[in-house]
Amino acid sequence: MSVATGHFINNQRHDDTDTFEDRSPLDWSLKLADVSRGNAETADAALRAAHDAFPGWAALTTHERGRYLTRLADLIDRHVDDLARVECLDMAMLEESLRLRVIARGARNFRAYAELAQNYVPRKWDSNTTHNTVLRMPAGPTIVITPWNAPFMLSTWKCAPALAAGNTVVLKPAEWSPLSCSLLMDLVAEADFPPGVFNLVQGFGNEVGAALVAHPLVRRISFTGSPETGRTIGVAAAQNLVPFTAELGGKGPFVVFADADLALAAERAAVMYDDAGQVCLAGTRLLVDATIKDEFFELFQSALRRHVLGDSRDPTTTISPLIHPTHLARVEGFVERARANGDRVIFGGKRWKENGLWYEPTLIEPRDNAAEIVQREVFGPVLTWQTFRDEHEAIDLANSTAYGLSAMVFTRDDARAQRFALGVRAGTIWANCFLIRDLTAPFGGIGLSGVGREGGDYALDFYSDLKTFQVKEETTNG
Ligand code: NAD
């Protein structure tokens, strides 16, 4: 199978002479592609295409736009094997999980937003003699910038509501995993989208990415990635006063109370190493009631036996390699600094093989809560282990980092779960489960974990200009 590596603007491929190398984390000696390296001119061409296509796309009914989105969803479902194979080679996510869940979720994103946009019931109310209606208008050309982990799912999660709302889109995937989104553009052409409605540019963040977000034709920016880049993009958005959302990093607490189903909690805790821990929503800080810590630790260790490090194409593998040698070095750096700080490495703490990008599942007991390993996102298979004495301390520890993306609590006491949900600073809280997502629910983070909410109508509102339309019954007395 071959994947086009140029930009996709106005439904045409544009190959740059300037390129960057894309290698496979499964075997770093394997060069997958030379991918076009966009610049300010590329950004300008893509935005002009999106700008020109906007009036026509915005003028379609939600039903007409929905037909394009549904057609694209059908094509994704039909090409799920190719998309899964490409993304597996490109970023090393487990192929089976891509095939069965992640790519299918991409198709679902388009279907869900096609329906939601069509089912929109404008808010209407009467106050005294005035009839009020909220009108949702397409906002304009939208930039979607996504990170290297789960690039297909995360890109479709943002592009689908933007398109359904009537906006045109320029997508820039991350330079470490650019291929599955490129394949998506072949399907956009096959679905016969009007030229300029859905565009893609490839390249580096500080080059084409920075040019996109600073461009005066942009009306919305949706970013997923690190807090550092989120800040830079926020500054660019502020320059042009463009609304932006940012879904950023996480350092979720995973809290186990003594009254929990400990076997279930241990099994879910082991899941935090899936995808080599490169999951923003993961609960990477295990916080365990001191009275059951030994029992829970034993159950956790036995749950970990199901993990198999290996090639992500092999269905028996559960832990893939990390995305890139630079990222592996970053993860190693965190663990080395933790050791130097006097934190205790309980298990793991080293590469699996000298000649690959795998890192062993690692558990670290920090010297204290101020330790860097507790306070900063590692984005690898590294969890921390801490205990608490009571509910107050559990909530205090859960809230003790600058992040606030997700939190998990395991308890059989519904009232306690409710108190935890009210007390914890996080955009999503799961009780006795993990990663269940309802696409209509608001999604986003607090603090370092992000700005704004997407998901369901929250996303459609963000990608729209909301207007208030007021009609007064009496017209003579003012
Ligand atoms: P990153 O911030 O380095 O890059 C993300 C994207 O931003 C890339 O496409 C990159 O090219 C682009 N970029 C970089 N500098 C830019 C600039 N100046 N202007 C415009 N674009 C620029 O993040 P990453 O390393 O690719 O991804 C990992 C991070 O993403 C982690 O922190 C992870 O937690 C976070 N993440 C968050 C969510 C969420 O939903 N909250 C989901 C997935 C990943």
PDB file of C-alpha atoms in Angstrom, residues 185-281:
ATOM      1  CA  MET A 185      -7.594  12.893   2.684  1.00  0.00           C
ATOM      2  CA  ASP A 186      -7.814  10.221  -0.039  1.00  0.00           C
ATOM      3  CA  LEU A 187     -11.179   9.333   1.479  1.00  0.00           C
ATOM      4  CA  VAL A 188     -12.212  12.993   1.594  1.00  0.00           C
ATOM      5  CA  ALA A 189     -11.585  13.131  -2.176  1.00  0.00           C
ATOM      6  CA  GLU A 190     -13.463   9.860  -2.673  1.00  0.00           C
ATOM      7  CA  ALA A 191     -16.402  11.211  -0.653  1.00  0.00           C
ATOM      8  CA  ASP A 192     -16.433  14.078  -3.135  1.00  0.00           C
ATOM      9  CA  PHE A 193     -16.164  16.919  -0.631  1.00  0.00           C
ATOM     10  CA  PRO A 194     -16.239  20.295  -2.390  1.00  0.00           C
ATOM     11  CA  PRO A 195     -12.653  21.504  -2.996  1.00  0.00           C
ATOM     12  CA  GLY A 196     -11.197  23.590  -0.174  1.00  0.00           C
ATOM     13  CA  VAL A 197     -13.598  22.338   2.504  1.00  0.00           C
ATOM     14  CA  PHE A 198     -11.255  19.864   4.184  1.00  0.00           C
ATOM     15  CA  ASN A 199      -7.511  20.470   3.698  1.00  0.00           C
ATOM     16  CA  LEU A 200      -4.363  19.027   5.208  1.00  0.00           C
ATOM     17  CA  VAL A 201      -0.860  20.413   5.505  1.00  0.00           C
ATOM     18  CA  GLN A 202       2.176  18.510   6.694  1.00  0.00           C
ATOM     19  CA  GLY A 203       5.210  19.823   8.500  1.00  0.00           C
ATOM     20  CA  PHE A 204       6.741  21.066  11.721  1.00  0.00           C
ATOM     21  CA  GLY A 205       4.895  22.940  14.415  1.00  0.00           C
ATOM     22  CA  ASN A 206       7.241  25.923  14.582  1.00  0.00           C
ATOM     23  CA  GLU A 207       7.141  26.290  10.785  1.00  0.00           C
ATOM     24  CA  VAL A 208       3.818  25.607   9.044  1.00  0.00           C
ATOM     25  CA  GLY A 209       1.974  25.217  12.383  1.00  0.00           C
ATOM     26  CA  ALA A 210       2.997  28.658  13.629  1.00  0.00           C
ATOM     27  CA  ALA A 211       2.114  30.213  10.245  1.00  0.00           C
ATOM     28  CA  LEU A 212      -1.362  28.632  10.332  1.00  0.00           C
ATOM     29  CA  VAL A 213      -2.348  29.827  13.778  1.00  0.00           C
ATOM     30  CA  ALA A 214      -1.123  33.397  13.123  1.00  0.00           C
ATOM     31  CA  HIS A 215      -2.917  33.733   9.787  1.00  0.00           C
ATOM     32  CA  PRO A 216      -5.526  36.537   9.622  1.00  0.00           C
ATOM     33  CA  LEU A 217      -8.096  34.382   7.756  1.00  0.00           C
ATOM     34  CA  VAL A 218      -8.477  31.962  10.684  1.00  0.00           C
ATOM     35  CA  ARG A 219     -11.728  32.057  12.677  1.00  0.00           C
ATOM     36  CA  ARG A 220     -11.272  29.119  15.072  1.00  0.00           C
ATOM     37  CA  ILE A 221      -8.274  27.176  16.382  1.00  0.00           C
ATOM     38  CA  SER A 222      -8.583  23.768  17.979  1.00  0.00           C
ATOM     39  CA  PHE A 223      -5.393  22.369  19.450  1.00  0.00           C
ATOM     40  CA  THR A 224      -4.505  19.092  21.144  1.00  0.00           C
ATOM     41  CA  GLY A 225      -0.983  18.643  22.483  1.00  0.00           C
ATOM     42  CA  SER A 226       1.373  19.736  25.228  1.00  0.00           C
ATOM     43  CA  PRO A 227       0.758  22.660  27.615  1.00  0.00           C
ATOM     44  CA  GLU A 228       3.914  24.390  26.327  1.00  0.00           C
ATOM     45  CA  THR A 229       2.642  24.464  22.723  1.00  0.00           C
ATOM     46  CA  GLY A 230      -0.862  25.273  23.978  1.00  0.00           C
ATOM     47  CA  ARG A 231       0.514  28.457  25.536  1.00  0.00           C
ATOM     48  CA  THR A 232       2.321  29.472  22.329  1.00  0.00           C
ATOM     49  CA  ILE A 233      -0.812  28.889  20.249  1.00  0.00           C
ATOM     50  CA  GLY A 234      -2.923  30.746  22.804  1.00  0.00           C
ATOM     51  CA  VAL A 235      -0.696  33.790  22.338  1.00  0.00           C
ATOM     52  CA  ALA A 236      -1.073  33.579  18.540  1.00  0.00           C
ATOM     53  CA  ALA A 237      -4.855  33.215  18.899  1.00  0.00           C
ATOM     54  CA  ALA A 238      -4.971  36.232  21.195  1.00  0.00           C
ATOM     55  CA  GLN A 239      -3.125  38.381  18.628  1.00  0.00           C
ATOM     56  CA  ASN A 240      -6.031  37.946  16.191  1.00  0.00           C
ATOM     57  CA  LEU A 241      -8.666  37.524  18.938  1.00  0.00           C
ATOM     58  CA  VAL A 242      -9.578  34.091  17.581  1.00  0.00           C
ATOM     59  CA  PRO A 243     -11.435  31.694  19.933  1.00  0.00           C
ATOM     60  CA  PHE A 244      -9.392  28.588  20.620  1.00  0.00           C
ATOM     61  CA  THR A 245      -9.703  25.384  22.569  1.00  0.00           C
ATOM     62  CA  ALA A 246      -6.749  23.438  23.897  1.00  0.00           C
ATOM     63  CA  GLU A 247      -6.817  19.835  25.098  1.00  0.00           C
ATOM     64  CA  LEU A 248      -3.487  19.416  26.856  1.00  0.00           C
ATOM     65  CA  GLY A 249      -1.512  17.052  29.028  1.00  0.00           C
ATOM     66  CA  GLY A 250      -2.642  15.037  32.027  1.00  0.00           C
ATOM     67  CA  LYS A 251      -1.346  13.575  35.272  1.00  0.00           C
ATOM     68  CA  GLY A 252      -4.511  11.844  36.413  1.00  0.00           C
ATOM     69  CA  PRO A 253      -4.922  10.461  39.939  1.00  0.00           C
ATOM     70  CA  PHE A 254      -6.019   6.818  40.185  1.00  0.00           C
ATOM     71  CA  VAL A 255      -7.506   6.543  43.658  1.00  0.00           C
ATOM     72  CA  VAL A 256      -8.244   3.198  45.346  1.00  0.00           C
ATOM     73  CA  PHE A 257     -10.253   3.238  48.569  1.00  0.00           C
ATOM     74  CA  ALA A 258     -10.253   0.291  50.987  1.00  0.00           C
ATOM     75  CA  ASP A 259     -13.912  -0.453  50.209  1.00  0.00           C
ATOM     76  CA  ALA A 260     -13.265  -0.864  46.456  1.00  0.00           C
ATOM     77  CA  ASP A 261     -13.464  -4.017  44.386  1.00  0.00           C
ATOM     78  CA  LEU A 262      -9.690  -4.339  44.621  1.00  0.00           C
ATOM     79  CA  ALA A 263      -9.339  -6.933  41.865  1.00  0.00           C
ATOM     80  CA  LEU A 264     -11.209  -4.656  39.452  1.00  0.00           C
ATOM     81  CA  ALA A 265      -9.144  -1.643  40.508  1.00  0.00           C
ATOM     82  CA  ALA A 266      -5.898  -3.581  40.058  1.00  0.00           C
ATOM     83  CA  GLU A 267      -6.939  -4.789  36.626  1.00  0.00           C
ATOM     84  CA  ARG A 268      -7.790  -1.214  35.548  1.00  0.00           C
ATOM     85  CA  ALA A 269      -4.555   0.120  37.037  1.00  0.00           C
ATOM     86  CA  ALA A 270      -2.617  -2.315  34.837  1.00  0.00           C
ATOM     87  CA  VAL A 271      -4.395  -0.800  31.807  1.00  0.00           C
ATOM     88  CA  MET A 272      -2.523   2.465  32.502  1.00  0.00           C
ATOM     89  CA  TYR A 273       0.519   0.883  30.833  1.00  0.00           C
ATOM     90  CA  ASP A 274      -1.383   0.180  27.590  1.00  0.00           C
ATOM     91  CA  ASP A 275      -0.101   2.053  24.537  1.00  0.00           C
ATOM     92  CA  ALA A 276       3.132   2.421  26.497  1.00  0.00           C
ATOM     93  CA  GLY A 277       1.410   4.991  28.688  1.00  0.00           C
ATOM     94  CA  GLN A 278       1.214   7.497  25.841  1.00  0.00           C
ATOM     95  CA  VAL A 279      -2.363   8.371  26.783  1.00  0.00           C
ATOM     96  CA  CYS A 280      -3.236  11.842  28.069  1.00  0.00           C
ATOM     97  CA  LEU A 281      -6.202  10.522  30.084  1.00  0.00           C
TER      98      LEU A 281
END
